[in-house]
């Protein structure tokens, strides 16, 4: 199994991808951004809906403004379940150095039409395409959940609306993208997560 993975470029790329949380300041090229967005829109979608929208933000001032609005949002955020990240985020967001997208130079926000039951699934598949494409282009990437948690926060939504994301869209997820400054360690795979029935 390992030998086959190493013999195949796509499998090798899937295996090598890690979530990056320390990026350089250098912006990715327009061609790289195009390739990532193109990869996203070629993902499968339920009934071929393609009802997603990918909004790429590459303006540092806009990203920093969004970060400050997100920090304010987390000051009034009430977690709706006991997911550890949600429970801790309000405390983390109080820190002066809190930055929800890890200062990545590019943030791609995936939103989708409301009330569509495959909204999250479609966007997650598209994001994985982005992550694998980023890895193959020598870029780092990270799934960023915070805008999904704050998808109903009025200030966050107002600012995202100004950036062109329709008010009625649900915010599914986002991807931080850039060049890797520090490589992440490789989390070992848990045992017992594969079962074969033959
Ligand atoms: C649904 C989902 C939400 C995630 N949200 C975040 C996040 O908000 N911030 C973050 O740093 N990583 C986030 N991650 C990345 C995971 O922490 C990461 O995939 C996991 O630790 C395994 O590491 P790897 O991606 O390097 O294999 C998320 C991943 C998924 C699939």
Short mmCIF file of C-alpha atoms and ligand atoms in Angstrom, two decimals:
data_model
loop_
_atom_site.label_atom_id
_atom_site.label_comp_id
_atom_site.label_asym_id
_atom_site.label_seq_id
_atom_site.Cartn_x
_atom_site.Cartn_y
_atom_site.Cartn_z
CA UNK A 1 0.00 0.00 0.00
CA UNK A 2 2.76 2.45 0.98
CA UNK A 3 4.78 1.55 -2.11
CA UNK A 4 1.82 2.30 -4.40
CA UNK A 5 1.24 5.65 -2.71
CA UNK A 6 4.83 6.65 -3.28
CA UNK A 7 4.67 5.63 -6.95
CA UNK A 8 1.78 7.94 -7.76
CA UNK A 9 2.01 11.74 -7.79
CA UNK A 10 -1.59 12.42 -6.74
CA UNK A 11 -1.44 9.90 -3.89
CA UNK A 12 1.91 11.31 -2.82
CA UNK A 13 0.47 14.83 -2.80
CA UNK A 14 -2.54 13.75 -0.73
CA UNK A 15 -0.24 12.07 1.73
CA UNK A 16 2.17 15.02 1.99
CA UNK A 17 -0.42 17.76 2.63
CA UNK A 18 -0.43 19.21 6.14
CA UNK A 19 -2.31 22.12 7.68
CA UNK A 20 0.00 25.14 7.66
CA UNK A 21 -0.24 27.64 10.53
CA UNK A 22 2.83 29.77 9.85
CA UNK A 23 3.02 31.53 6.49
CA UNK A 24 5.55 33.90 4.92
CA UNK A 25 4.38 37.40 3.91
CA UNK A 26 4.83 36.65 0.22
CA UNK A 27 1.61 36.70 -1.81
CA UNK A 28 0.81 33.77 -4.09
CA UNK A 29 0.84 34.53 -7.82
CA UNK A 30 -2.35 35.28 -9.81
CA UNK A 31 -1.73 32.03 -11.73
CA UNK A 32 -1.56 30.06 -8.48
CA UNK A 33 -4.77 31.66 -7.22
CA UNK A 34 -6.49 30.87 -10.53
CA UNK A 35 -5.36 27.25 -10.28
CA UNK A 36 -6.72 26.93 -6.74
CA UNK A 37 -10.09 28.46 -7.63
CA UNK A 38 -10.31 26.37 -10.78
CA UNK A 39 -9.65 23.25 -8.68
CA UNK A 40 -12.45 24.28 -6.31
CA UNK A 41 -15.10 24.64 -8.99
CA UNK A 42 -14.27 21.21 -10.46
CA UNK A 43 -15.23 19.46 -7.22
CA UNK A 44 -18.33 17.27 -7.23
CA UNK A 45 -21.56 18.79 -5.91
CA UNK A 46 -24.91 17.31 -4.97
CA UNK A 47 -27.08 17.01 -8.11
CA UNK A 48 -24.40 19.11 -9.79
CA UNK A 49 -25.72 22.14 -7.85
CA UNK A 50 -22.52 24.24 -8.10
CA UNK A 51 -24.38 26.74 -5.91
CA UNK A 52 -21.21 27.62 -4.02
CA UNK A 53 -19.33 30.91 -4.11
CA UNK A 54 -15.58 31.17 -3.51
CA UNK A 55 -14.49 34.63 -2.42
CA UNK A 56 -10.72 35.13 -2.43
CA UNK A 57 -9.41 38.01 -0.32
CA UNK A 58 -5.82 39.12 -0.88
CA UNK A 59 -5.91 42.64 0.55
CA UNK A 60 -4.01 42.81 3.84
CA UNK A 61 -6.03 45.76 5.20
CA UNK A 62 -9.31 44.00 4.47
CA UNK A 63 -8.08 40.80 6.09
CA UNK A 64 -6.92 42.65 9.20
CA UNK A 65 -10.26 44.50 9.40
CA UNK A 66 -12.06 41.17 9.10
CA UNK A 67 -9.87 39.77 11.88
CA UNK A 68 -10.80 42.63 14.20
CA UNK A 69 -14.52 42.14 13.44
CA UNK A 70 -14.12 38.41 14.10
CA UNK A 71 -12.40 39.13 17.43
CA UNK A 72 -15.33 41.36 18.43
CA UNK A 73 -17.72 38.64 17.29
CA UNK A 74 -16.06 36.08 19.54
CA UNK A 75 -16.37 38.44 22.52
CA UNK A 76 -20.16 37.90 22.32
CA UNK A 77 -20.06 34.35 20.92
CA UNK A 78 -22.01 31.59 22.68
CA UNK A 79 -20.92 28.10 21.55
CA UNK A 80 -23.85 25.98 20.37
CA UNK A 81 -22.17 22.68 21.31
CA UNK A 82 -19.14 21.40 23.24
CA UNK A 83 -16.66 21.19 20.33
CA UNK A 84 -13.34 22.04 22.06
CA UNK A 85 -12.31 24.70 19.54
CA UNK A 86 -15.59 26.56 20.03
CA UNK A 87 -15.32 26.47 23.82
CA UNK A 88 -11.83 27.96 23.78
CA UNK A 89 -12.15 30.48 20.96
CA UNK A 90 -13.55 33.40 22.95
CA UNK A 91 -10.57 33.26 25.33
CA UNK A 92 -8.09 32.89 22.46
CA UNK A 93 -9.64 35.79 20.55
CA UNK A 94 -8.98 38.13 23.49
CA UNK A 95 -5.24 37.87 22.91
CA UNK A 96 -3.72 40.85 21.09
CA UNK A 97 -1.92 38.56 18.67
CA UNK A 98 -5.03 36.53 17.77
CA UNK A 99 -5.36 36.07 14.03
CA UNK A 100 -7.91 33.54 12.86
CA UNK A 101 -6.31 33.03 9.42
CA UNK A 102 -2.71 32.81 10.72
CA UNK A 103 -1.71 35.96 8.78
CA UNK A 104 -1.96 34.05 5.52
CA UNK A 105 -1.76 36.43 2.54
CA UNK A 106 -4.81 34.80 0.89
CA UNK A 107 -8.10 33.72 2.43
CA UNK A 108 -10.70 31.92 0.32
CA UNK A 109 -14.19 31.92 1.82
CA UNK A 110 -16.61 29.21 0.68
CA UNK A 111 -20.29 30.11 1.00
CA UNK A 112 -23.38 28.44 -0.34
CA UNK A 113 -27.05 28.96 -0.85
CA UNK A 114 -29.26 28.74 2.24
CA UNK A 115 -31.37 25.72 3.08
CA UNK A 116 -29.42 23.45 0.72
CA UNK A 117 -28.67 20.25 2.59
CA UNK A 118 -25.38 19.55 0.78
CA UNK A 119 -24.02 23.06 1.31
CA UNK A 120 -21.29 21.99 3.75
CA UNK A 121 -20.44 18.78 1.93
CA UNK A 122 -20.03 20.52 -1.44
CA UNK A 123 -17.87 23.28 0.01
CA UNK A 124 -15.74 20.83 2.01
CA UNK A 125 -15.02 18.80 -1.12
CA UNK A 126 -14.11 21.96 -2.99
CA UNK A 127 -11.83 23.04 -0.16
CA UNK A 128 -10.06 19.71 -0.17
CA UNK A 129 -9.42 20.21 -3.89
CA UNK A 130 -7.90 23.59 -2.99
CA UNK A 131 -5.71 22.03 -0.29
CA UNK A 132 -4.41 19.26 -2.55
CA UNK A 133 -3.85 21.71 -5.41
CA UNK A 134 -2.00 24.04 -3.02
CA UNK A 135 0.24 21.19 -1.89
CA UNK A 136 1.02 20.28 -5.50
CA UNK A 137 1.99 23.92 -6.20
CA UNK A 138 4.32 24.08 -3.21
CA UNK A 139 1.89 26.20 -1.14
CA UNK A 140 0.62 25.75 2.39
CA UNK A 141 -3.04 25.75 3.35
CA UNK A 142 -5.30 25.41 6.37
CA UNK A 143 -9.03 24.84 6.87
CA UNK A 144 -10.37 27.79 8.87
CA UNK A 145 -13.63 27.26 10.75
CA UNK A 146 -14.09 30.59 12.53
CA UNK A 147 -16.21 32.32 9.89
CA UNK A 148 -18.54 29.31 9.90
CA UNK A 149 -18.99 29.64 13.65
CA UNK A 150 -19.74 33.36 13.24
CA UNK A 151 -21.93 32.90 10.15
CA UNK A 152 -24.92 34.46 11.94
CA UNK A 153 -23.02 37.31 13.62
CA UNK A 154 -24.52 40.51 12.20
CA UNK A 155 -21.28 42.54 12.14
CA UNK A 156 -19.33 39.75 10.46
CA UNK A 157 -22.12 39.27 7.92
CA UNK A 158 -22.35 43.00 7.21
CA UNK A 159 -18.64 43.15 6.43
CA UNK A 160 -18.76 39.98 4.31
CA UNK A 161 -21.74 41.49 2.46
CA UNK A 162 -19.62 44.56 1.68
CA UNK A 163 -17.05 42.15 0.21
CA UNK A 164 -19.71 40.67 -2.06
CA UNK A 165 -20.92 37.59 -0.17
CA UNK A 166 -24.73 37.51 -0.42
CA UNK A 167 -26.50 38.08 2.90
CA UNK A 168 -28.58 34.94 2.48
CA UNK A 169 -25.58 32.66 1.86
CA UNK A 170 -24.44 30.37 4.63
CA UNK A 171 -20.70 30.62 5.34
CA UNK A 172 -19.45 27.05 5.13
CA UNK A 173 -15.71 27.32 5.61
CA UNK A 174 -12.58 29.06 4.49
CA UNK A 175 -9.02 28.28 3.44
CA UNK A 176 -5.88 30.15 4.48
CA UNK A 177 -3.30 29.96 1.69
CA UNK A 178 0.30 31.09 1.31
CA UNK A 179 3.90 30.01 1.28
CA UNK A 180 4.96 27.82 4.18
CA UNK A 181 7.22 29.44 6.78
CA UNK A 182 7.11 26.59 9.31
CA UNK A 183 6.19 23.05 8.37
CA UNK A 184 3.62 21.36 10.61
CA UNK A 185 4.36 18.03 12.21
CA UNK A 186 2.69 14.91 10.86
CA UNK A 187 -0.16 13.75 13.09
CA UNK A 188 -0.08 9.94 13.24
CA UNK A 189 -3.12 8.11 11.89
CA UNK A 190 -5.39 6.49 14.46
CA UNK A 191 -5.75 2.73 14.36
CA UNK A 192 -9.06 1.06 13.63
CA UNK A 193 -10.50 3.61 11.20
CA UNK A 194 -10.55 1.30 8.17
CA UNK A 195 -12.68 -1.80 7.82
CA UNK A 196 -12.74 -4.11 4.85
CA UNK A 197 -15.78 -6.21 4.01
CA UNK A 198 -15.08 -8.62 1.16
C1 LIG B 1 -13.81 20.58 9.48
C2 LIG B 1 -12.43 21.05 9.83
C3 LIG B 1 -12.28 22.21 10.56
C4 LIG B 1 -11.00 22.68 10.86
N1 LIG B 1 -10.85 23.90 11.46
C5 LIG B 1 -9.61 24.37 11.71
C6 LIG B 1 -9.44 25.68 12.24
O1 LIG B 1 -10.38 26.43 12.44
N2 LIG B 1 -8.18 26.09 12.51
C7 LIG B 1 -7.09 25.29 12.28
O2 LIG B 1 -5.96 25.70 12.57
N3 LIG B 1 -7.22 24.06 11.73
C8 LIG B 1 -8.45 23.60 11.42
N4 LIG B 1 -8.59 22.37 10.83
C9 LIG B 1 -7.39 21.57 10.49
C10 LIG B 1 -7.23 20.39 11.43
O3 LIG B 1 -6.85 20.83 12.71
C11 LIG B 1 -6.17 19.46 10.82
O4 LIG B 1 -6.63 18.97 9.59
C12 LIG B 1 -5.85 18.27 11.73
O5 LIG B 1 -5.24 18.71 12.91
C13 LIG B 1 -4.91 17.26 11.04
O6 LIG B 1 -3.72 17.90 10.60
P1 LIG B 1 -3.28 17.89 9.06
O7 LIG B 1 -4.29 18.67 8.29
O8 LIG B 1 -1.92 18.55 9.05
O9 LIG B 1 -3.23 16.47 8.62
C14 LIG B 1 -9.86 21.91 10.49
C15 LIG B 1 -10.04 20.74 9.75
C16 LIG B 1 -11.30 20.33 9.40
C17 LIG B 1 -11.46 19.10 8.56
#
